[in-house]
């Protein structure tokens, strides 16, 4: 056996386990769900082929469309807002020397915290007075009590806030790494040229952070599209309420499958959801990679 | 174009003093090279002139204006960085135009100046390229172009050739010199490479530990180094430095180089004005440039000769650089290009006593 062959063999031995794992645990069930999407199945009786019935039902299902809209709201608000906040924090933190490590750790800790524990703490924050922290603060400041999780208009942003907060640490660390990677001579050259702060930010910092931004936009978009645990833990009975006003698609899929035992309908939604994820990711990569 | 003057310039970082009070006057249109080993304060000095580092104490004057606290952009300087600092996402044109856009010049003026500079540097066909599509030498020219368009009074170069390979370095060096002849702007240039310093400078400033050791033309610092440090820093191969006791023969000072067992010591008489310099010294360090130490076959017997055995012989083409072990020292000398002795071979070393440099125990030059 040549040395190249030996090395290749060794590599494949190491790769075999994860490849096997992915095929059996990930790809096979995923492919199977394509079949289930065209059947009716309640887990007990054998699946029955129903053609496009599940997809037809989806089109006429108002809850599906609410969940669909909510998912896009999570994405459309969550991604830009979290990136903007993370960039602002990273940009300023990069210029701070005092207690730099400590501040960075404070931002990163939520990322390490259990999502369930965090969701429940925030759920408590949102309670009416005299229990909830936020309402107590509002009242102390002379402002009206807010319903937060009990309101159909405020529930979604109230659930989104901890989700953004939890992801911030990770995004900040990546932004800081990106900022650090920009050679200081670029800024010095700009200083000698007399470029203002805004010109430097717009023409040097942001363009040079592009790879970081592309990565974070894609990762955080996928994250917000898949939002589930915060909603599940913060709303009554994990239902994404009130009146489905904070219910994302993943939660609706979960309900269809494991509360209503409609496996076919859940699988059909999963396929639609998968196509959305794929499309969003591809569009973003295409948009951000050009130039 | 402008004069530049540093008066007792100091830079401190906390307790450490990077620049310890230097004085330097640069004439209008002069090409000054700051050279020294790393950590000698040359880059810090340049960065203070640029305004990228604040001045701890002393006065910095450009033209007739004290600029200690003036913003870099208002100092009328331009700087070429070691890594060129070209913005990778901008075309050559936009890189060169950046400073003028920052200064909010009108578009037609920007265009005219950029094209003019590009023409001068042979960059016109490359204007739409990105930096990563250029060779190292071309990038270096773009960074010079970016400096030129601003029409500064003083050009600052921070080790601009150290990212280039040896062959290109020679080429770009010539281009920089030609550029200086063409535009005649005052240039302050920092390098750790003494060959660059010698070839480019009108005057060289040799720095060490935050102080200036010597300021002089390339030939001055080469032929009359004021300190032992300058003598060993300037010139390749490095000058031979030999500690020798001073003796007296008939009232005249002389140098006595002790020999190993079995050979006779070499006595070098010192006469004339140079003798005075040795007065009062029990011993001196003698400097002898390898180019002044001729290596001959052992058969060639002459006066003032040392005998030794070859340690290593390195052919350079026109000459052969030969390290010889003699009198317990390793001396580097030059032989004829066709003379290639083997290791261990006996050879004769000869030199003109007039070419010797004397340095006192404090490292300062003795005599003229």
XYZ file of C-alpha atoms in Angstrom:
659
model
C 0.000 0.000 0.000
C 1.402 3.430 -0.868
C 1.677 6.121 1.767
C -1.120 8.119 0.115
C -3.449 5.099 0.193
C -2.625 4.460 3.835
C -3.357 8.052 4.756
C -6.605 7.987 2.795
C -7.639 4.776 4.527
C -6.854 6.229 7.940
C -8.859 9.319 7.106
C -11.845 7.227 6.058
C -11.695 5.141 9.219
C -11.982 8.321 11.256
C -14.703 9.694 8.997
C -16.747 6.499 8.964
C -18.426 7.023 12.326
C -19.747 10.567 11.744
C -20.731 9.655 8.182
C -22.659 6.672 9.439
C -24.232 8.788 12.162
C -25.341 11.444 9.718
C -26.787 8.915 7.301
C -28.745 6.940 9.883
C -29.780 9.619 12.380
C -30.056 12.683 10.164
C -30.452 11.995 6.458
C -32.545 8.844 6.584
C -35.334 10.286 8.817
C -35.225 13.507 6.813
C -35.758 11.593 3.578
C -38.426 9.482 5.253
C -40.346 12.629 6.180
C -40.713 13.400 2.471
C -42.715 10.199 2.214
C -44.735 10.905 5.342
C -45.659 14.333 3.992
C -47.827 12.641 1.394
C -49.578 10.363 3.892
C -51.954 10.457 6.786
C -50.436 8.890 9.921
C -51.281 9.121 13.621
C -48.370 6.924 14.818
C -50.742 4.048 15.733
C -52.399 2.882 12.533
C -50.262 2.365 9.409
C -49.662 5.440 7.181
C -52.122 5.974 4.358
C -51.138 7.700 1.089
C -53.194 10.873 0.587
C -51.336 12.681 -2.203
C -51.193 16.455 -1.831
C -53.956 16.613 0.789
C -51.594 17.798 3.541
C -50.298 20.636 1.366
C -53.810 21.656 0.335
C -54.802 21.771 3.973
C -51.811 23.956 4.780
C -52.870 26.574 2.216
C -56.282 26.838 3.821
C -55.078 26.699 7.441
C -55.167 30.186 9.043
C -52.938 29.086 11.956
C -50.261 27.953 9.513
C -50.243 31.380 7.903
C -50.083 33.131 11.275
C -47.124 30.948 12.251
C -45.594 31.622 8.847
C -45.943 35.384 9.319
C -44.608 35.223 12.893
C -41.549 33.271 11.768
C -40.736 36.011 9.279
C -41.277 38.674 11.913
C -38.763 36.918 14.186
C -36.342 36.847 11.269
C -36.973 40.345 9.962
C -36.693 42.017 13.365
C -34.289 39.652 15.092
C -31.476 39.428 12.551
C -30.887 43.118 11.777
C -31.515 44.235 15.350
C -29.209 41.659 16.923
C -26.456 42.339 14.397
C -26.720 46.081 14.871
C -26.587 45.755 18.658
C -23.721 43.264 18.525
C -21.755 45.508 16.173
C -22.296 48.594 18.305
C -21.180 46.783 21.436
C -18.172 45.147 19.732
C -17.106 48.401 18.048
C -17.049 50.278 21.319
C -15.768 47.397 23.423
C -12.844 47.122 20.986
C -11.757 50.597 22.016
C -12.066 49.948 25.744
C -9.005 48.678 27.592
C -10.392 48.930 31.125
C -12.042 45.696 32.324
C -12.198 44.560 28.713
C -12.202 40.842 29.517
C -14.815 41.205 32.232
C -17.214 43.172 30.036
C -16.781 40.691 27.207
C -17.469 37.814 29.603
C -20.674 39.539 30.771
C -21.919 39.675 27.200
C -20.907 36.102 26.511
C -22.442 34.452 29.598
C -26.049 34.434 28.261
C -24.752 32.393 25.346
C -23.637 29.704 27.800
C -26.808 29.784 29.872
C -29.548 27.182 29.504
C -32.205 28.563 27.164
C -34.969 27.117 29.330
C -33.705 28.711 32.548
C -33.227 32.021 30.785
C -36.694 31.929 29.238
C -38.270 31.352 32.625
C -36.321 34.192 34.223
C -37.481 36.528 31.468
C -40.995 35.210 31.830
C -40.817 36.353 35.436
C -39.428 39.753 34.350
C -42.564 40.258 32.253
C -45.096 39.441 35.036
C -47.593 42.102 36.163
C -46.705 44.101 39.301
C -45.679 43.536 42.024
C -43.928 40.409 40.713
C -42.493 41.398 37.347
C -39.260 43.367 37.282
C -40.035 45.359 34.139
C -43.467 46.471 35.268
C -42.085 47.418 38.672
C -39.479 49.551 36.949
C -42.134 51.113 34.690
C -44.371 51.885 37.649
C -41.472 53.275 39.654
C -40.814 55.567 36.715
C -44.433 56.660 36.694
C -45.337 54.714 33.551
C -48.294 52.434 32.903
C -48.194 48.701 33.487
C -47.683 46.804 30.238
C -49.267 43.422 29.449
C -46.147 42.066 27.658
C -46.686 38.302 27.239
C -50.440 38.693 27.745
C -50.906 40.980 24.753
C -51.304 39.804 21.168
C -49.212 42.741 19.939
C -46.483 42.684 22.595
C -45.974 38.934 23.014
C -43.835 38.434 19.923
C -41.341 41.227 20.634
C -41.321 40.230 24.315
C -40.290 36.699 23.363
C -37.833 37.949 20.770
C -35.930 40.138 23.259
C -34.346 37.307 25.290
C -33.642 35.419 22.073
C -31.670 38.403 20.760
C -29.988 38.905 24.107
C -28.928 35.247 24.272
C -27.265 35.358 20.870
C -25.563 38.688 21.389
C -22.461 37.349 23.141
C -21.562 35.025 20.304
C -22.052 37.737 17.693
C -20.017 40.246 19.708
C -17.107 37.845 20.049
C -17.114 37.212 16.298
C -17.371 40.918 15.489
C -14.480 41.658 17.843
C -12.358 38.984 16.200
C -13.213 40.555 12.843
C -12.345 44.037 14.079
C -9.074 42.831 15.553
C -8.140 41.252 12.229
C -8.156 44.634 10.479
C -4.543 45.870 10.407
C -4.080 49.038 12.435
C -2.068 50.568 9.594
C -5.343 50.937 7.623
C -6.662 53.195 10.350
C -3.365 55.036 10.655
C -3.248 55.639 6.913
C -6.811 56.938 7.088
C -5.901 59.185 10.001
C -3.010 60.710 8.080
C -5.333 61.149 5.109
C -7.733 62.946 7.426
C -10.706 60.629 6.954
C -13.439 61.257 9.527
C -14.887 58.653 11.865
C -17.906 58.069 9.676
C -15.868 57.718 6.471
C -13.545 55.237 8.173
C -16.490 53.217 9.470
C -18.312 53.203 6.142
C -15.383 52.768 3.778
C -12.900 50.724 5.770
C -14.332 48.983 8.829
C -17.632 47.700 7.456
C -16.336 46.539 4.058
C -13.476 44.711 5.761
C -15.922 43.075 8.183
C -17.944 41.733 5.274
C -16.929 38.074 5.744
C -17.911 38.281 9.425
C -21.190 40.001 8.568
C -22.065 37.409 5.897
C -21.415 34.591 8.319
C -23.411 36.179 11.129
C -26.368 37.151 8.937
C -26.705 33.597 7.653
C -26.202 31.947 11.054
C -28.511 34.286 12.934
C -31.190 34.186 10.217
C -31.282 30.422 10.456
C -31.382 30.766 14.233
C -34.380 33.130 14.211
C -36.218 31.083 11.586
C -35.842 28.055 13.842
C -36.886 29.869 17.016
C -38.680 27.447 19.336
C -37.389 27.011 22.877
C -37.835 30.613 24.043
C -41.428 30.684 22.740
C -42.227 27.250 24.108
C -40.994 28.158 27.579
C -42.325 31.684 27.816
C -45.924 31.275 26.643
C -48.776 29.564 28.489
C -48.742 25.788 27.884
C -45.987 26.406 25.351
C -48.680 27.314 22.839
C -47.130 30.438 21.319
C -50.045 32.546 22.486
C -51.974 34.548 23.225
C -54.103 33.523 20.239
C -51.056 32.184 18.337
C -49.654 35.699 18.216
C -46.115 34.538 19.043
C -46.268 31.067 17.494
C -43.463 30.315 15.039
C -43.557 27.641 12.380
C -41.374 25.173 14.276
C -43.720 25.302 17.242
C -46.729 24.700 14.994
C -44.955 21.731 13.428
C -44.275 20.379 16.910
C -47.919 20.821 17.896
C -49.190 19.153 14.735
C -46.916 16.175 15.323
C -46.879 15.642 19.049
C -50.086 17.241 20.288
C -52.445 16.410 17.434
C -50.516 13.317 16.219
C -50.876 14.434 12.614
C -47.509 13.233 11.399
C -48.312 13.720 7.738
C -49.352 17.337 8.196
C -46.277 18.046 10.356
C -43.982 16.466 7.777
C -45.542 18.535 4.998
C -44.938 21.723 6.982
C -41.380 20.582 7.659
C -40.737 20.315 3.945
C -42.088 23.803 3.331
C -40.002 25.066 6.234
C -36.899 23.350 4.872
C -37.408 24.981 1.475
C -37.769 28.397 3.137
C -34.521 27.909 5.099
C -32.737 26.787 1.980
C -33.992 29.709 -0.083
C -33.191 32.328 2.571
C -29.684 30.960 3.073
C -28.950 30.776 -0.648
C -30.289 34.265 -1.338
C -28.251 35.733 1.495
C -25.061 33.980 0.482
C -25.556 35.151 -3.094
C -26.327 38.752 -2.096
C -23.481 39.104 0.368
C -20.798 37.192 -1.523
C -20.937 39.287 -4.665
C -18.275 41.932 -5.075
C 8.787 70.796 0.663
C 9.907 71.813 4.067
C 12.530 71.692 6.707
C 11.953 69.413 9.604
C 13.469 69.780 12.998
C 13.416 67.681 16.151
C 14.524 69.323 19.381
C 15.198 67.148 22.414
C 12.366 64.844 21.343
C 11.284 62.309 23.972
C 8.772 59.463 23.896
C 7.907 57.592 27.045
C 5.531 54.659 27.434
C 4.918 54.510 31.163
C 8.340 53.887 32.649
C 10.086 52.892 29.432
C 11.755 55.572 27.403
C 11.610 54.674 23.721
C 13.156 57.904 22.462
C 15.497 59.675 24.855
C 15.787 63.237 23.690
C 17.013 63.411 20.123
C 18.000 66.448 18.062
C 17.872 66.383 14.301
C 17.618 68.950 11.538
C 16.467 67.829 8.132
C 17.066 70.248 5.275
C 14.461 71.038 2.653
C 14.424 68.262 0.044
C 16.839 66.081 1.948
C 16.607 62.284 2.004
C 17.212 61.210 5.598
C 17.362 57.571 6.624
C 16.891 56.508 10.229
C 18.586 53.176 10.763
C 19.267 50.972 13.745
C 18.478 47.609 15.284
C 14.906 46.841 16.326
C 13.866 48.679 19.452
C 16.230 51.577 18.815
C 13.376 54.095 18.580
C 13.556 54.809 14.844
C 9.971 53.810 14.107
C 8.692 55.634 17.173
C 10.495 58.755 15.991
C 8.910 58.444 12.554
C 5.486 57.877 14.065
C 5.901 60.979 16.212
C 6.723 62.975 13.090
C 3.604 61.499 11.464
C 1.504 62.328 14.505
C 0.522 58.716 15.113
C 2.310 58.826 18.457
C 2.099 61.755 20.817
C 5.268 63.630 21.729
C 6.141 63.226 25.428
C 8.608 66.118 25.520
C 10.588 68.282 23.132
C 9.629 70.185 20.015
C 8.754 68.934 16.567
C 8.767 71.517 13.778
C 7.680 71.031 10.174
C 8.317 74.057 7.988
C 8.011 76.955 10.408
C 5.272 75.411 12.480
C 5.527 73.532 15.769
C 3.307 70.489 15.202
C 3.560 68.662 18.537
C -0.204 68.609 18.996
C -1.334 69.075 15.400
C -3.529 66.293 13.965
C -1.726 64.031 11.472
C -3.929 65.214 8.610
C -2.941 68.830 9.212
C 0.804 68.206 9.280
C 1.116 68.100 5.522
C 2.869 64.755 5.539
C 2.261 61.464 3.785
C 3.330 58.050 4.946
C 4.157 54.795 3.210
C 3.610 51.822 5.491
C 5.535 48.592 5.768
C 2.498 46.531 4.761
C 1.462 49.295 2.296
C -1.905 49.695 4.059
C -3.766 49.473 0.749
C -7.484 48.923 1.244
C -8.118 45.468 -0.234
C -11.714 46.201 -1.235
C -10.880 49.322 -3.254
C -9.378 49.618 -6.716
C -5.952 51.186 -7.164
C -7.717 54.346 -8.300
C -9.915 54.532 -5.218
C -6.987 53.776 -2.954
C -5.040 56.654 -4.450
C -8.041 58.963 -4.356
C -8.931 58.158 -0.740
C -6.934 60.950 0.867
C -8.219 63.574 -1.558
C -11.788 62.431 -1.041
C -11.250 62.629 2.705
C -10.030 66.191 2.174
C -13.227 66.830 0.151
C -11.388 68.019 -2.963
C -13.475 68.533 -6.104
C -13.910 65.436 -8.280
C -12.067 66.810 -11.306
C -9.035 67.731 -9.211
C -8.977 64.268 -7.638
C -9.150 62.645 -11.044
C -6.393 64.836 -12.481
C -4.019 64.257 -9.561
C -4.588 60.515 -9.397
C -3.992 60.115 -13.133
C -0.923 62.327 -12.984
C 0.617 60.300 -10.153
C -0.348 57.033 -11.840
C 1.376 58.196 -15.021
C 4.505 59.106 -13.108
C 4.667 55.713 -11.382
C 3.612 53.640 -14.406
C 0.366 52.622 -12.736
C -2.057 53.850 -15.405
C -2.876 50.353 -16.774
C -3.473 49.078 -13.231
C -5.897 51.748 -11.991
C -8.959 49.484 -12.012
C -7.210 46.529 -10.371
C -7.559 45.515 -6.744
C -4.458 45.323 -4.528
C -4.550 41.500 -4.415
C -4.169 41.437 -8.190
C -0.867 43.317 -8.003
C 2.679 42.150 -7.380
C 4.557 43.270 -4.276
C 6.470 45.907 -6.211
C 3.293 47.280 -7.820
C 1.586 47.527 -4.430
C 4.563 49.429 -3.132
C 4.220 51.862 -6.044
C 0.506 52.317 -5.363
C 1.243 53.184 -1.759
C 3.763 55.749 -2.984
C 1.179 57.038 -5.427
C -1.305 57.456 -2.623
C 1.292 59.540 -0.801
C 2.215 61.617 -3.860
C -1.322 62.714 -4.774
C -1.576 64.546 -1.490
C 1.388 66.678 -2.488
C 2.865 66.639 1.027
C 5.752 68.653 2.394
C 7.370 65.594 3.932
C 7.253 61.935 2.919
C 7.595 59.330 5.641
C 8.585 55.758 4.774
C 8.315 53.042 7.430
C 10.440 50.055 6.355
C 8.767 50.028 2.944
C 10.917 47.307 1.409
C 10.907 44.674 4.116
C 7.965 42.762 2.638
C 9.661 42.385 -0.740
C 12.020 39.649 -1.868
C 15.691 40.492 -2.269
C 15.654 41.066 -6.019
C 12.587 43.307 -5.987
C 13.980 45.245 -3.077
C 16.860 46.463 -5.217
C 14.462 47.534 -7.978
C 12.063 49.388 -5.728
C 14.978 51.035 -3.956
C 16.025 52.510 -7.275
C 12.451 53.643 -7.919
C 12.275 55.419 -4.569
C 15.527 57.205 -5.256
C 14.327 58.206 -8.722
C 11.047 59.441 -7.237
C 12.968 61.599 -4.804
C 15.040 63.072 -7.604
C 11.881 63.748 -9.617
C 9.790 65.474 -6.956
C 12.501 66.625 -4.546
C 10.305 66.377 -1.454
C 11.883 65.966 1.970
C 11.930 62.281 2.887
C 12.354 60.596 6.244
C 12.876 56.894 5.750
C 13.126 54.204 8.425
C 14.867 50.895 7.894
C 16.871 48.306 9.796
C 18.806 47.443 6.646
C 22.095 49.326 6.495
C 22.465 48.653 2.755
C 19.194 50.504 2.124
C 20.412 53.293 4.346
C 23.740 53.581 2.537
C 22.271 53.512 -0.962
C 19.325 55.862 -0.438
C 20.323 58.468 2.074
C 21.722 61.942 1.696
C 22.438 61.590 5.376
C 22.092 58.580 7.647
C 20.941 58.788 11.249
C 22.121 55.765 13.214
C 20.060 55.173 16.338
C 20.519 52.914 19.323
C 18.518 52.638 22.549
C 16.487 55.761 21.819
C 19.498 57.939 21.100
C 21.275 59.118 17.986
C 24.735 57.575 17.667
C 25.824 59.442 14.575
C 24.436 61.595 11.791
C 26.418 61.775 8.589
C 26.611 61.095 4.881
C 26.865 57.421 3.944
C 30.609 57.763 3.314
C 31.205 59.610 6.576
C 29.527 56.971 8.690
C 31.275 54.223 6.778
C 34.788 55.648 6.813
C 34.695 57.565 10.059
C 32.259 55.825 12.400
C 32.039 57.860 15.558
C 31.371 54.901 17.813
C 32.159 51.234 17.888
C 28.430 50.546 17.543
C 28.187 52.500 14.285
C 31.356 50.801 13.042
C 29.902 47.351 13.615
C 26.399 48.263 12.395
C 27.367 49.833 9.080
C 29.116 47.739 6.444
C 28.898 44.071 5.451
C 30.535 41.875 6.419
C 30.778 43.329 9.892
C 33.962 45.103 10.879
C 36.534 43.031 12.798
C 36.795 44.378 16.343
C 39.870 43.334 18.289
C 40.745 44.405 21.833
C 44.514 45.095 21.907
C 46.769 46.428 24.677
C 48.763 49.572 23.959
C 52.514 49.370 24.596
C 55.344 51.869 24.164
C 58.315 51.497 21.909
C 60.893 54.294 22.056
C 58.301 56.559 23.616
C 55.891 55.955 20.738
C 52.648 54.046 21.368
C 52.233 50.776 19.550
C 49.781 47.919 19.521
C 50.886 44.467 20.496
C 48.866 41.503 19.351
C 49.842 38.474 21.418
C 50.408 35.299 19.513
C 49.588 31.730 20.384
C 52.348 29.403 21.554
C 55.150 29.076 19.051
C 54.539 32.243 17.041
C 55.864 35.718 17.640
C 53.550 38.566 18.656
C 52.679 41.205 16.087
C 53.637 44.749 16.990
C 51.895 47.511 15.066
C 53.566 50.906 15.451
C 51.220 53.880 15.456
C 52.651 57.130 14.186
C 51.748 60.722 13.493
C 48.482 62.288 14.615
C 46.967 58.892 15.331
C 49.563 58.231 18.031
C 48.157 61.081 20.112
C 44.786 59.434 20.200
C 46.190 56.423 21.973
C 47.827 58.482 24.725
C 46.568 57.586 28.155
C 44.945 54.325 27.088
C 46.154 50.974 28.334
C 44.193 49.192 25.677
C 41.903 49.959 22.748
C 39.494 48.171 20.492
C 40.845 48.130 16.985
C 38.385 48.054 14.099
C 39.389 46.675 10.741
C 36.979 46.345 7.833
C 37.123 42.958 6.101
C 37.702 44.850 2.847
C 40.870 46.303 4.356
C 42.188 42.911 5.455
C 43.767 41.066 2.499
C 44.049 37.303 2.655
C 46.994 35.887 0.671
C 48.502 32.453 0.237
C 50.932 31.563 3.040
C 53.848 31.840 0.645
C 53.319 35.576 0.147
C 55.453 36.996 2.937
C 55.067 40.711 3.655
C 55.606 43.113 6.531
C 52.723 43.765 8.895
C 51.453 40.293 8.297
C 49.527 37.889 10.439
C 49.603 34.154 9.972
C 46.512 32.068 10.454
C 44.511 29.061 9.336
C 41.355 29.224 7.277
C 38.083 28.513 9.108
C 35.788 29.000 6.151
C 36.071 30.472 2.673
C 32.967 31.874 0.945
C 33.329 32.768 -2.735
C 31.395 35.933 -3.623
C 32.492 36.088 -7.265
C 34.836 39.033 -7.593
C 36.284 38.329 -4.137
C 36.336 35.524 -1.615
C 35.278 36.230 1.941
C 37.594 34.245 4.191
C 37.295 33.731 7.949
C 40.732 33.089 9.400
C 41.696 31.943 12.864
C 44.742 33.911 13.926
C 46.147 34.937 17.286
C 43.189 33.305 18.957
C 40.722 35.460 17.027
C 38.360 34.817 14.140
C 39.087 37.539 11.602
C 37.129 38.113 8.409
C 39.131 39.222 5.394
C 38.908 39.290 1.633
C 40.919 37.266 -0.847
C 41.111 37.308 -4.601
C 38.058 35.830 -6.319
C 40.163 32.977 -7.682
C 41.796 32.234 -4.339
C 39.746 29.518 -2.652
C 41.724 28.007 0.238
C 40.454 24.924 2.051
C 39.559 24.880 5.735
C 42.680 24.504 7.865
C 44.999 25.861 5.149
C 47.637 28.352 6.321
C 47.268 31.863 4.970
C 48.836 35.272 5.406
C 46.807 38.330 6.374
C 47.971 41.817 5.553
C 46.590 45.313 6.062
C 47.556 48.964 5.978
C 47.837 50.327 9.556
C 46.272 53.568 8.267
C 42.952 51.756 7.745
C 42.654 50.822 11.416
C 39.914 52.449 13.524
C 40.503 52.922 17.243
C 37.760 52.871 19.855
C 38.148 53.637 23.544
C 36.675 51.572 26.375
C 33.433 53.631 26.216
C 33.062 52.756 22.540
C 33.856 56.289 21.305
C 36.191 56.794 18.378
C 39.744 57.785 19.268
C 41.472 60.299 17.001
C 40.487 61.401 13.545
